[in-house]
Coordinates of C-alpha atoms in Angstrom, one line a residue:
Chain A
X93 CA -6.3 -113.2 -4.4
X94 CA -4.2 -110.7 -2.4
X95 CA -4.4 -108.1 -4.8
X96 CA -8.6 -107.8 -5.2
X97 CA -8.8 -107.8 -1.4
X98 CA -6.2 -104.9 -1.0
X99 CA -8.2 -102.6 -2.2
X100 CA -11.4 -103.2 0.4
X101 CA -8.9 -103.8 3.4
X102 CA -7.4 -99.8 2.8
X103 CA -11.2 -98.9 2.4
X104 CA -11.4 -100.6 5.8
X105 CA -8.6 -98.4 7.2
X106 CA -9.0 -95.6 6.4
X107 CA -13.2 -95.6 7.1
X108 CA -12.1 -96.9 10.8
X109 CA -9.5 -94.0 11.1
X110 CA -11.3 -91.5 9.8
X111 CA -14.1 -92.4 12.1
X112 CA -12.3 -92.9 15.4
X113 CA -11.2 -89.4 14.5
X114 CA -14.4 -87.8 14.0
X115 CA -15.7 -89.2 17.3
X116 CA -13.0 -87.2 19.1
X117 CA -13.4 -84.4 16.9
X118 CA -17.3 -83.9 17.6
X119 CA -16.3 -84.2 21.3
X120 CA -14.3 -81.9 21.9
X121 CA -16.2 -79.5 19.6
X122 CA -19.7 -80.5 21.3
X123 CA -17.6 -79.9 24.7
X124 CA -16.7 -76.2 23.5
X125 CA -20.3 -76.1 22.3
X126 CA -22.0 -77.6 25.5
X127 CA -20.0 -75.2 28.0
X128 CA -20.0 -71.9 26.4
X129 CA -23.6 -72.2 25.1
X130 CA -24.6 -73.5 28.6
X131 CA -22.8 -70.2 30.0
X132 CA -24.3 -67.6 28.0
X133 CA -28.0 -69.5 28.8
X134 CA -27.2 -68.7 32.5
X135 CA -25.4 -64.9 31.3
X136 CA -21.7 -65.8 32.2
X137 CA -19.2 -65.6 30.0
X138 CA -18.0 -69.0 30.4
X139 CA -14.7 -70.1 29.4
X140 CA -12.4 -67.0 28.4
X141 CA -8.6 -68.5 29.7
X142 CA -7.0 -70.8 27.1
X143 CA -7.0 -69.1 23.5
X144 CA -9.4 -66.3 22.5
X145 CA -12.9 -67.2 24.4
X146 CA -11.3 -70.5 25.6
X147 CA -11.5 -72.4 22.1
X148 CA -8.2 -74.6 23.2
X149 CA -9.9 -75.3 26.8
X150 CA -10.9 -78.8 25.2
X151 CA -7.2 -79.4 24.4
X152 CA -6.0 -78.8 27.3
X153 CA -8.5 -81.0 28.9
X154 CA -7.6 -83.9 26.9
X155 CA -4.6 -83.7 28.0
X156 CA -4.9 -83.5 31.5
X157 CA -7.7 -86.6 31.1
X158 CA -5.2 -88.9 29.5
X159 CA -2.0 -87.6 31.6
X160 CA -4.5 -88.5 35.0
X161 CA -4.2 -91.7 37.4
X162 CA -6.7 -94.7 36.2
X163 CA -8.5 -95.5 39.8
X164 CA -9.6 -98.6 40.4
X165 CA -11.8 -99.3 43.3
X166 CA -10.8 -102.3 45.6
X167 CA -13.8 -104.4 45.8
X168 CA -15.2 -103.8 42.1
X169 CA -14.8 -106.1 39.3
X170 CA -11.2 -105.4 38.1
X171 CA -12.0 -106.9 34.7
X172 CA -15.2 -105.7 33.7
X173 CA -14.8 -102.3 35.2
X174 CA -11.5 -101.8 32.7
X175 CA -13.4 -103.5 29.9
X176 CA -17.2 -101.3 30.0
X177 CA -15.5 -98.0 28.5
X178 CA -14.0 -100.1 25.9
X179 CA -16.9 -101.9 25.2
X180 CA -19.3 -98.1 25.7
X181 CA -17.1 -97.0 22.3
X182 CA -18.5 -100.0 19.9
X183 CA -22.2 -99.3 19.7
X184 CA -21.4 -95.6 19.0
X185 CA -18.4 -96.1 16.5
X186 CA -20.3 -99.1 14.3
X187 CA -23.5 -96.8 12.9
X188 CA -21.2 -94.5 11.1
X189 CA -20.3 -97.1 8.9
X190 CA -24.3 -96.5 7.3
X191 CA -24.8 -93.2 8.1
X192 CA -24.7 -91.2 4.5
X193 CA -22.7 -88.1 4.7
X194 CA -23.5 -87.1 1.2
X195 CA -24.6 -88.3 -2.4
X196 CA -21.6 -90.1 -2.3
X197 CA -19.6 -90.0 1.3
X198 CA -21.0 -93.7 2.8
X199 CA -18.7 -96.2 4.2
X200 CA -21.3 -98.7 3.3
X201 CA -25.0 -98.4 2.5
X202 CA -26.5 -101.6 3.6
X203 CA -30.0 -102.0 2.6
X204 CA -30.9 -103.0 6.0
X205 CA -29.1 -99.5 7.3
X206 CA -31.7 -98.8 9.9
X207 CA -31.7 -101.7 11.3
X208 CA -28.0 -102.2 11.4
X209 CA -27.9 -98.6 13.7
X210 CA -30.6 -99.8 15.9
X211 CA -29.7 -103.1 16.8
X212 CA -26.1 -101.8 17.3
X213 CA -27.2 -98.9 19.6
X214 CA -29.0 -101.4 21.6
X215 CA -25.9 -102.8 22.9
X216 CA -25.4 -99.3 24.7
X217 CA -27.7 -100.1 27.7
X218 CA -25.7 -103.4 28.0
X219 CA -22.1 -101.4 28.6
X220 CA -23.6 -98.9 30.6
X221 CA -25.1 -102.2 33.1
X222 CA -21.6 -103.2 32.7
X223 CA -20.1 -100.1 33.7
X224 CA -23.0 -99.3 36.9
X225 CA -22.5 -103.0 38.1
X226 CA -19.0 -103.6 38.2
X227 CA -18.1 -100.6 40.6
X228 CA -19.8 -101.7 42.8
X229 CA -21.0 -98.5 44.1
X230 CA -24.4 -98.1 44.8
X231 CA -24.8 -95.1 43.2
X232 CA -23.3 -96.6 39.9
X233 CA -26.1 -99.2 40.4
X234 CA -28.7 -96.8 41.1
X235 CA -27.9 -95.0 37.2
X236 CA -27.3 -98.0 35.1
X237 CA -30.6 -99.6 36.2
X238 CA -32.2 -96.2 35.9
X239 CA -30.7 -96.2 32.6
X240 CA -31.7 -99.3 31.4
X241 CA -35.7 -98.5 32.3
X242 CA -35.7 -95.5 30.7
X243 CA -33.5 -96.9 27.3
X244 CA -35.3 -99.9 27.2
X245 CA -38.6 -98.0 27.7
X246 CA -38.2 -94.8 25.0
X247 CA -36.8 -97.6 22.5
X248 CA -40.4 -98.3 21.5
X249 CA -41.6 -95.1 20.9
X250 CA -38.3 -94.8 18.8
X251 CA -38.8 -97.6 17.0
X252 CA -42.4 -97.0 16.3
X253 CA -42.1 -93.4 14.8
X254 CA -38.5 -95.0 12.8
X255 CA -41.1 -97.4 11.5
X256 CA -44.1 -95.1 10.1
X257 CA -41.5 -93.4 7.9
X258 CA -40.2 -96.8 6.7
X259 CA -43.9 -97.7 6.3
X260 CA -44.2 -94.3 3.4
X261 CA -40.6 -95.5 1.8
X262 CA -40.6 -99.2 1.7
X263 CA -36.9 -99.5 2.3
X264 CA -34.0 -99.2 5.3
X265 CA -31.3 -98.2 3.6
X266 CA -31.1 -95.1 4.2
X267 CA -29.9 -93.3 1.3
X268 CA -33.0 -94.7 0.1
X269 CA -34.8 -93.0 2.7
X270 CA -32.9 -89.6 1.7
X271 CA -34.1 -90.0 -2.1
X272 CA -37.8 -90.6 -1.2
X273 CA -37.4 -87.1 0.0
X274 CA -36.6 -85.3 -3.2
X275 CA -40.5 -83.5 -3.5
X276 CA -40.7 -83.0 0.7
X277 CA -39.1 -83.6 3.4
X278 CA -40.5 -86.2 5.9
X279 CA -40.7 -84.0 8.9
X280 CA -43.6 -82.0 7.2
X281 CA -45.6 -85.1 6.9
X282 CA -44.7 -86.9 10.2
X283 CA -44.3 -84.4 12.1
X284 CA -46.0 -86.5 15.3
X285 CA -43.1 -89.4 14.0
X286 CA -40.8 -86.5 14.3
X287 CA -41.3 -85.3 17.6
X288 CA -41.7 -88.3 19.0
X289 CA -38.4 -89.3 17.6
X290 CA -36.8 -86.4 19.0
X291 CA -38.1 -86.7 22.7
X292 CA -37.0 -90.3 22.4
X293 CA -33.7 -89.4 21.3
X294 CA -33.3 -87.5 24.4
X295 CA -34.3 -89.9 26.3
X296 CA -32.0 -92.4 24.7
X297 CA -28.6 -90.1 25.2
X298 CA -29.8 -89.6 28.9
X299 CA -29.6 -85.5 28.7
X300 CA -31.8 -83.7 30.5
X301 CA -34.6 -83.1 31.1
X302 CA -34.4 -87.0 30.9
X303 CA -30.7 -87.0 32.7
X304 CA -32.2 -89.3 35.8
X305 CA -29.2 -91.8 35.1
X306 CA -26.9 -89.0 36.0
X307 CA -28.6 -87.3 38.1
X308 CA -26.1 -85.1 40.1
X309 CA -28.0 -84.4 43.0
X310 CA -28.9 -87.6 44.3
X311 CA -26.4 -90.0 42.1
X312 CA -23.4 -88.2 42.0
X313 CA -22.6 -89.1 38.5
X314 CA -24.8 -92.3 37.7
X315 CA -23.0 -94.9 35.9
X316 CA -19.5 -93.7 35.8
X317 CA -19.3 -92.1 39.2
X318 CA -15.8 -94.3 39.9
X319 CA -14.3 -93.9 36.4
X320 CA -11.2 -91.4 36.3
X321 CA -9.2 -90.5 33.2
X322 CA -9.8 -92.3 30.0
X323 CA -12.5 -94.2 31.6
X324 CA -14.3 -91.4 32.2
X325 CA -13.3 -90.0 28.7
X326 CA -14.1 -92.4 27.1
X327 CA -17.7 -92.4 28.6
X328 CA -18.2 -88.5 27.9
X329 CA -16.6 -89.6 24.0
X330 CA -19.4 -92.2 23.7
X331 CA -22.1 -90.2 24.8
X332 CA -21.1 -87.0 22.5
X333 CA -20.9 -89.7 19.4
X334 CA -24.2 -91.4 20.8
X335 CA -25.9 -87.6 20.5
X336 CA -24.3 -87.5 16.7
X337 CA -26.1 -90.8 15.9
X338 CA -29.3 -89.6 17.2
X339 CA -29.2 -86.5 15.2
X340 CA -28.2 -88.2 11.9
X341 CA -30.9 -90.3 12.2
X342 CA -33.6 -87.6 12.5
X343 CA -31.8 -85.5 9.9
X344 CA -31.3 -88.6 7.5
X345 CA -34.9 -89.7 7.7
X346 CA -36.8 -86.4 8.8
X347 CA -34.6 -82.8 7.5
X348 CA -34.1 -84.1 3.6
X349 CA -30.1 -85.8 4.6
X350 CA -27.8 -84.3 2.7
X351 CA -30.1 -81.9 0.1
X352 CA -30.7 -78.8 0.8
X353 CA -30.5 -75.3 -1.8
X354 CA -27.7 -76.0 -3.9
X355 CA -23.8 -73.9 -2.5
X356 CA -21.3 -73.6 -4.5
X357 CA -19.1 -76.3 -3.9
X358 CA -20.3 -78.7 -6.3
X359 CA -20.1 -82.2 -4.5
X360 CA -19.1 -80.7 -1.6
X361 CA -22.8 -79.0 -0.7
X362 CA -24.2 -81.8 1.0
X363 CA -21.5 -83.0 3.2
X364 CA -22.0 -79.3 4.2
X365 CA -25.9 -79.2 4.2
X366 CA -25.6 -82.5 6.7
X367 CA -23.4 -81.3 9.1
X368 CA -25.1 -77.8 9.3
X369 CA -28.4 -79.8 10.2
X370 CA -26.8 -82.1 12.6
X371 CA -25.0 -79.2 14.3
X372 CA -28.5 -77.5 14.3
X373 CA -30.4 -80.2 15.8
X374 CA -27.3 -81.0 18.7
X375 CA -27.5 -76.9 19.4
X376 CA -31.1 -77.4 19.9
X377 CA -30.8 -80.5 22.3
X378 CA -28.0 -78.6 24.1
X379 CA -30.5 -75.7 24.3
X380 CA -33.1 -78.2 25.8
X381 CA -30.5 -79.3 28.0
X382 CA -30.2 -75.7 29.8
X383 CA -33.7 -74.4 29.4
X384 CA -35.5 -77.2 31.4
X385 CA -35.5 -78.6 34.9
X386 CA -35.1 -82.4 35.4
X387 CA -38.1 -84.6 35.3
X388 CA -39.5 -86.9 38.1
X389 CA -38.1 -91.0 37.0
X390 CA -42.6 -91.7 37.9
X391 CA -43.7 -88.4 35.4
X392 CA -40.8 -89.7 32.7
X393 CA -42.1 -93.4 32.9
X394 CA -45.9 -92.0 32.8
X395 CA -45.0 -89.7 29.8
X396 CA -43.3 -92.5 27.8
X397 CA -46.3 -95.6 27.8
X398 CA -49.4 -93.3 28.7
X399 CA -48.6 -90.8 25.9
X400 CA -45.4 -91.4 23.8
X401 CA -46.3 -95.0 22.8
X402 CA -50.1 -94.2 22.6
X403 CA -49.5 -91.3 20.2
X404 CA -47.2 -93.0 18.1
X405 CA -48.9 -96.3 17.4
X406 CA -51.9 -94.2 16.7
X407 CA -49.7 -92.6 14.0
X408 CA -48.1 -95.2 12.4
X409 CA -51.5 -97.2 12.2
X410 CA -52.7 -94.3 10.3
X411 CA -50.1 -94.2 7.8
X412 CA -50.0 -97.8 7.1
X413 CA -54.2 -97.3 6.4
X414 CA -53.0 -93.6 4.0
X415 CA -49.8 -95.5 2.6
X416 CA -52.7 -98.6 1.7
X417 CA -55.4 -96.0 -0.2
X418 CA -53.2 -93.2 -1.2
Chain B
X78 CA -7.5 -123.6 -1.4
X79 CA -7.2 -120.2 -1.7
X80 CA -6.3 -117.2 0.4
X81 CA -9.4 -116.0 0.4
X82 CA -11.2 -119.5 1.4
X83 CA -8.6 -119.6 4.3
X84 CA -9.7 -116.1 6.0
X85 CA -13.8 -117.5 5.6
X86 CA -12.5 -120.9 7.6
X87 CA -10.9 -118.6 10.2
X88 CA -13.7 -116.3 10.9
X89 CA -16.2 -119.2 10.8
X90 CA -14.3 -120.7 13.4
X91 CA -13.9 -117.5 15.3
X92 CA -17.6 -117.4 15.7
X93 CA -18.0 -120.8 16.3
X94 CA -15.7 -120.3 19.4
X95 CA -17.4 -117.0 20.9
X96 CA -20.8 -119.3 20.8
X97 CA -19.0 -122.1 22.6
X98 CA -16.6 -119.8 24.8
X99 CA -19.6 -117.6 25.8
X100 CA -21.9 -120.8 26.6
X101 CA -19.8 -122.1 29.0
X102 CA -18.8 -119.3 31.0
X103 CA -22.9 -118.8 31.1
X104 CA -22.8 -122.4 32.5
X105 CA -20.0 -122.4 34.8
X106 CA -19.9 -118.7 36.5
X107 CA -21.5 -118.4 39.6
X108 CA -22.1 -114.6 39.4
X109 CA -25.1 -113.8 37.7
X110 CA -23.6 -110.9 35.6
X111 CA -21.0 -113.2 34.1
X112 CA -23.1 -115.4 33.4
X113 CA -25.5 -113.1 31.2
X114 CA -22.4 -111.3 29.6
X115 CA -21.3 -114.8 28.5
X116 CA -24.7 -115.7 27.2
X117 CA -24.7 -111.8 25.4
X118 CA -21.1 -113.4 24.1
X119 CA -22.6 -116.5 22.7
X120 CA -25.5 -115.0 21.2
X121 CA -23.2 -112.5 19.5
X122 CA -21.3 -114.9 18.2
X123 CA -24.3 -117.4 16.5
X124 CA -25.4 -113.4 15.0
X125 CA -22.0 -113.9 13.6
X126 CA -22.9 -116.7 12.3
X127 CA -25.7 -115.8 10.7
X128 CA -23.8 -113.3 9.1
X129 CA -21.6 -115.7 8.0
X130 CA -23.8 -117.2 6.5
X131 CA -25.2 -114.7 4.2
X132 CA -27.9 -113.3 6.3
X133 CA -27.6 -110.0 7.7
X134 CA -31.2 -109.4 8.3
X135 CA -31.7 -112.3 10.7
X136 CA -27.5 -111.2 12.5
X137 CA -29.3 -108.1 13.3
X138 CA -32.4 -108.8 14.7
X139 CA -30.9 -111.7 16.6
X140 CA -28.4 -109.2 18.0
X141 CA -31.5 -106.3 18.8
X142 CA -34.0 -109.2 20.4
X143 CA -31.1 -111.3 22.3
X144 CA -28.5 -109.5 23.3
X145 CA -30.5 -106.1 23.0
X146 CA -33.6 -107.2 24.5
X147 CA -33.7 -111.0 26.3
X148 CA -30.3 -109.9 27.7
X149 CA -31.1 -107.1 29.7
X150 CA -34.3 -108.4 30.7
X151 CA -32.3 -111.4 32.5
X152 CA -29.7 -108.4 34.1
X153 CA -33.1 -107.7 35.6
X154 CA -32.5 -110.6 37.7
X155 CA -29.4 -109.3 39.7
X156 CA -32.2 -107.1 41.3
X157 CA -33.4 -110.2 43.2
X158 CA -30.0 -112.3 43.0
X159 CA -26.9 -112.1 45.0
X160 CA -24.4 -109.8 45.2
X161 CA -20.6 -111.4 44.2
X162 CA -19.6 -111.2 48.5
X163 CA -22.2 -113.1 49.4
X164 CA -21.6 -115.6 46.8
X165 CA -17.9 -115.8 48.1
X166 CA -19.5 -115.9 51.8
X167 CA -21.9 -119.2 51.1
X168 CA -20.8 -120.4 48.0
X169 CA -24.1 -121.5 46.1
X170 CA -24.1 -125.3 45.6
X171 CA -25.6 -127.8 43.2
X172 CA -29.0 -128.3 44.2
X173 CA -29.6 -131.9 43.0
X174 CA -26.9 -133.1 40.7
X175 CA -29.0 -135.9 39.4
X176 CA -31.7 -134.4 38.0
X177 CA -29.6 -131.5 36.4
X178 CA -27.5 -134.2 34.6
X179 CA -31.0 -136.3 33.5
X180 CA -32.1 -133.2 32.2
X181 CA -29.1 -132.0 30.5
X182 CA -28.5 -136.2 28.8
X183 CA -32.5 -135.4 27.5
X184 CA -31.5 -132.6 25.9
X185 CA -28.6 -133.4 24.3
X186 CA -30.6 -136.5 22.6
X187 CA -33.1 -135.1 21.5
X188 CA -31.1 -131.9 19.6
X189 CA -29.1 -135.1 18.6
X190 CA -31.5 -136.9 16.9
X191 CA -33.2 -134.0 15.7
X192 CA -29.5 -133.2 13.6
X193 CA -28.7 -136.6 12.5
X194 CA -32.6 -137.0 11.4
X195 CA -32.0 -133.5 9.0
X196 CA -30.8 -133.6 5.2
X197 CA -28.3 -130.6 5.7
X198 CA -28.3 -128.6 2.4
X199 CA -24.6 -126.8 2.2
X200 CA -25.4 -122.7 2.3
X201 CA -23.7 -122.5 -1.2
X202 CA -26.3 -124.7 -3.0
X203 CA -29.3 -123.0 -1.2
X204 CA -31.4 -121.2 -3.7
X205 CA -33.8 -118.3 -3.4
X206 CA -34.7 -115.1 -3.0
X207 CA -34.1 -114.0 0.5
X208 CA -35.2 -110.3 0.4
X209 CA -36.6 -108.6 3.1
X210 CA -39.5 -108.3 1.4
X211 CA -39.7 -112.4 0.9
X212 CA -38.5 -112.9 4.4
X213 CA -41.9 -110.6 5.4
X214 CA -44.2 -112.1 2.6
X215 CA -43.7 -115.1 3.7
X216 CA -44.0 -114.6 7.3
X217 CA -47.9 -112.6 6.3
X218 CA -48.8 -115.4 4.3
X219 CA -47.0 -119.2 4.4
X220 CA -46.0 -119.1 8.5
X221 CA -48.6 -116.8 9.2
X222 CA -50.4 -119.1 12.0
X223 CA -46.8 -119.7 13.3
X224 CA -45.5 -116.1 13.5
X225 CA -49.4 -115.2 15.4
X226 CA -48.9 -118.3 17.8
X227 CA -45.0 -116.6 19.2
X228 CA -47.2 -113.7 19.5
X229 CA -49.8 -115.4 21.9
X230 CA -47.1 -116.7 23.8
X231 CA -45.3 -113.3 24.6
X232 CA -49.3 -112.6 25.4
X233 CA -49.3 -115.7 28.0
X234 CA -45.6 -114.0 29.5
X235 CA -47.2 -110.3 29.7
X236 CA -49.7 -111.9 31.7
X237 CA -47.9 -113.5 33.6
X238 CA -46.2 -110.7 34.4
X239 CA -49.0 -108.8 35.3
X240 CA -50.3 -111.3 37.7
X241 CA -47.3 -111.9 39.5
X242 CA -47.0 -107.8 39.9
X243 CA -50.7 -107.3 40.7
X244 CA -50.6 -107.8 44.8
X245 CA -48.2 -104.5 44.5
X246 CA -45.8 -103.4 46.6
X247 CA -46.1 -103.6 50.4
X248 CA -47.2 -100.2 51.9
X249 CA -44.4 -100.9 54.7
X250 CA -41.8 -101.5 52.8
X251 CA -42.2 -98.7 50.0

């Protein structure tokens, strides 16, 4: 029995490795990213000290984060307050295992794959409550609730504009979804889904213009104003691989997945063809990021059920009724 | 019995424990955040189960309603409950001992005769198609008065909800 289970448990390994990895990866590259593209937005150079244009700043800044004193406040909740980053890394590290890289590259490709990233991602409000409660700071308090409304509220439109493409494809897996898109890609059809999807998804990685969780003016940092160190790492970690997820899932089920104009690297092309689009679509929420001012929490409540959740039943009621007679 | 039988006992019995474990610190803590992170623990653990089981469908959406939705909903509640130093200040007693107990002895014998009343099929002998697509056929067309009837009562709770909410705030304390 040993033997035929040896072969699944490296599978195991090496998928839990490799993805732990990536998730540290895309951080400190969507850090670099983040900063410099942030700088130039505002016509500063931005940071030029370590290595040529500061491309080893990140290093350097991971080390200093896990060399630095863990602080824990006095009157929070010792054990809860070491356990939320912990916990924070789960819902963001579990999705890879359905998200399909290319043709081939997927851990697993579970045929209720959309699902499977939902559900998980909706344990992210539930560490960040964790995290805002147990410091016992009010402003801590102040973001995670704030968090929780606003997750808990752009969830539907999410879901909703998730489900109209479902409706047209008939399946969750999502390599599924990827090969209903041989002829066109979905974004061309849905493009209300689409939108929707992406002002959700903003809305869901709490980045401004939706940033009220973290809103430095008037909460300090939100949620993880007391974290120091790792804790804080890990939070920033979770919150870059949270912004990967986002953008999978609008590449896998709106921008075609992995196909794109063949390259020449044979098998190889749409590993590349998926990251290019994820990178793409990040840039463009990090563009978003620096381009607008912060909302009011009443206008970004108002937007959400008066027009958001409106707009997108109205659109997946008419594709059901087109799915039905086409 | 095989290795592989061995390592299915074990995680059955892991999952069984998080249900229990989680269920009673949602019984016994006194601070209203442990208590819903221990019910979030149990309800994790009978998704487990359900995964166990053979069912991933129904371990998801158990995990995105309960522990994603009903959850959160409860954390709602700190809003209005105490804070942990002013549980440590007054110490929140048992109200009336007696009828909790009555309550909790109903309970029991009812779920009790309800399992002892069932012909329990083991999940290895179950047979079917258990699709998505059946799972959702069946819910349109067999259980469909059942399936519109949970929707009338999350009607009744919206309601509810609305009239409890509709004197507004006070203007003095805004």
């Amino acid at each position: 029995m040993m033997e035929s289970l040896m072969p699944e448990l490296i599978r195991m390994v090496v998928a839990a490795v490799l993805v732990v990895a990536f998730v540290f990866l895309n951080a400190m590259i969507m850090g670099y990213l983040e900063r410099k593209l942030s700088a130039h937005i505002q016509r500063r150079p931005g940071l030029m000290e370590v290595g040529p244009h500061g491309i080893l700043q990140l290093l350097i800044d991971g080390l200093k984060l896990i060399g630095k004193q863990l602080v824990i406040p006095e009157k929070s909740d010792h054990f809860l307050f070491r356990l939320a980053p912990v916990l924070s890394f789960a819902p963001v590290v579990l999705p890879f295992i359905v998200i399909p890289f290319s043709r081939k590259l997927v851990i697993r490709d579970l045929d209720v794959g959309l699902i499977f990233i939902l559900a998980i991602s909706s344990l992210n409000v539930l560490t960040i409550l964790v995290a805002g409660w147990s410091s016992n700071n009010k402003y801590s308090l102040f973001g995670a609730v704030r968090s929780v409304a606003q997750n808990i509220s752009y969830e539907i439109p999410m879901l909703l504009s998730l489900l109209a493409v479902v409706l047209m494809t008939g399946t969750f897996s999502l390599q599924g979804i990827v090969a209903a898109q041989g002829k066109i890609w979905f974004f061309l059809i849905q493009p209300i889904a689409f939108i929707t999807y992406i002002i959700a998804g903003v809305a869901e990685t709490n980045r401004a213009p939706f940033d009220l969780p973290e809103a430095e003016s008037e909460l300090t940092a939100g949620y993880h104003t007391e974290y120091s160190g790792m804790g804080f790492s890990l939070f920033m970690l979770a919150e870059y691989a949270n912004m990967f997820i986002v953008c999978s899932i609008a590449t896998t089920l709106f921008l075609g997945g992995w196909r794109g104009i063949p390259l020449p690297f044979g098998d190889y092309s749409g590993i590349i063809w998926f990251f290019l689009k994820v990178y793409g679509l990040m840039v463009f929420l990090v563009w978003i990021r620096w381009t607008y001012p912060r909302t009011r929490f009443d206008q970004l409540m108002n937007f959400c059920w008066k027009y958001l959740i409106p707009f997108a039943l109205v659109n997946v009621l008419v594709t059901a009724v087109l799915v039905k007679v086409l | 019995m095989s290795f592989y039988q061995n390592v299915n006992e074990i995680i059955f019995f892991v999952f069984v424990f998080l249900v229990l474990f989680g269920g009673i610190m949602a019984v016994r803590s006194r601070i209203l955040m442990h208590a819903v992170l221990g019910l979030a623990v149990s309800l994790l653990g009978v998704a487990g189960l359900y995964f166990h089981l053979g069912s991933p469908f129904l371990a998801l959406m158990q995990i995105l309603i309960y522990v994603g939705a009903v959850c959160i909903m409860i954390v709602f509640g700190i809003m209005v409950g105490y804070t942990p130093s002013e549980v440590r200040e007054q110490g929140i007693g048992v109200a009336n001992p007696f009828l909790a107990l009555t309550a909790g002895v109903a309970v029991f014998i009812t779920l009790l005769i309800a399992i002892s009343r069932t012909v329990w099929t083991p999940a290895a002998a179950v047979q079917g198609d258990f699709s998505l697509a059946y799972l959702g056929e069946t819910l349109m067309y067999r259980y469909c008065l059942a399936f519109e009837l949970i929707s009338v009562v999350l009607l009744t709770a919206i309601v509810g909800a609305i009239i409890l909410a509709r004197g507004g705030r006070d203007e003095e304390h805004f």
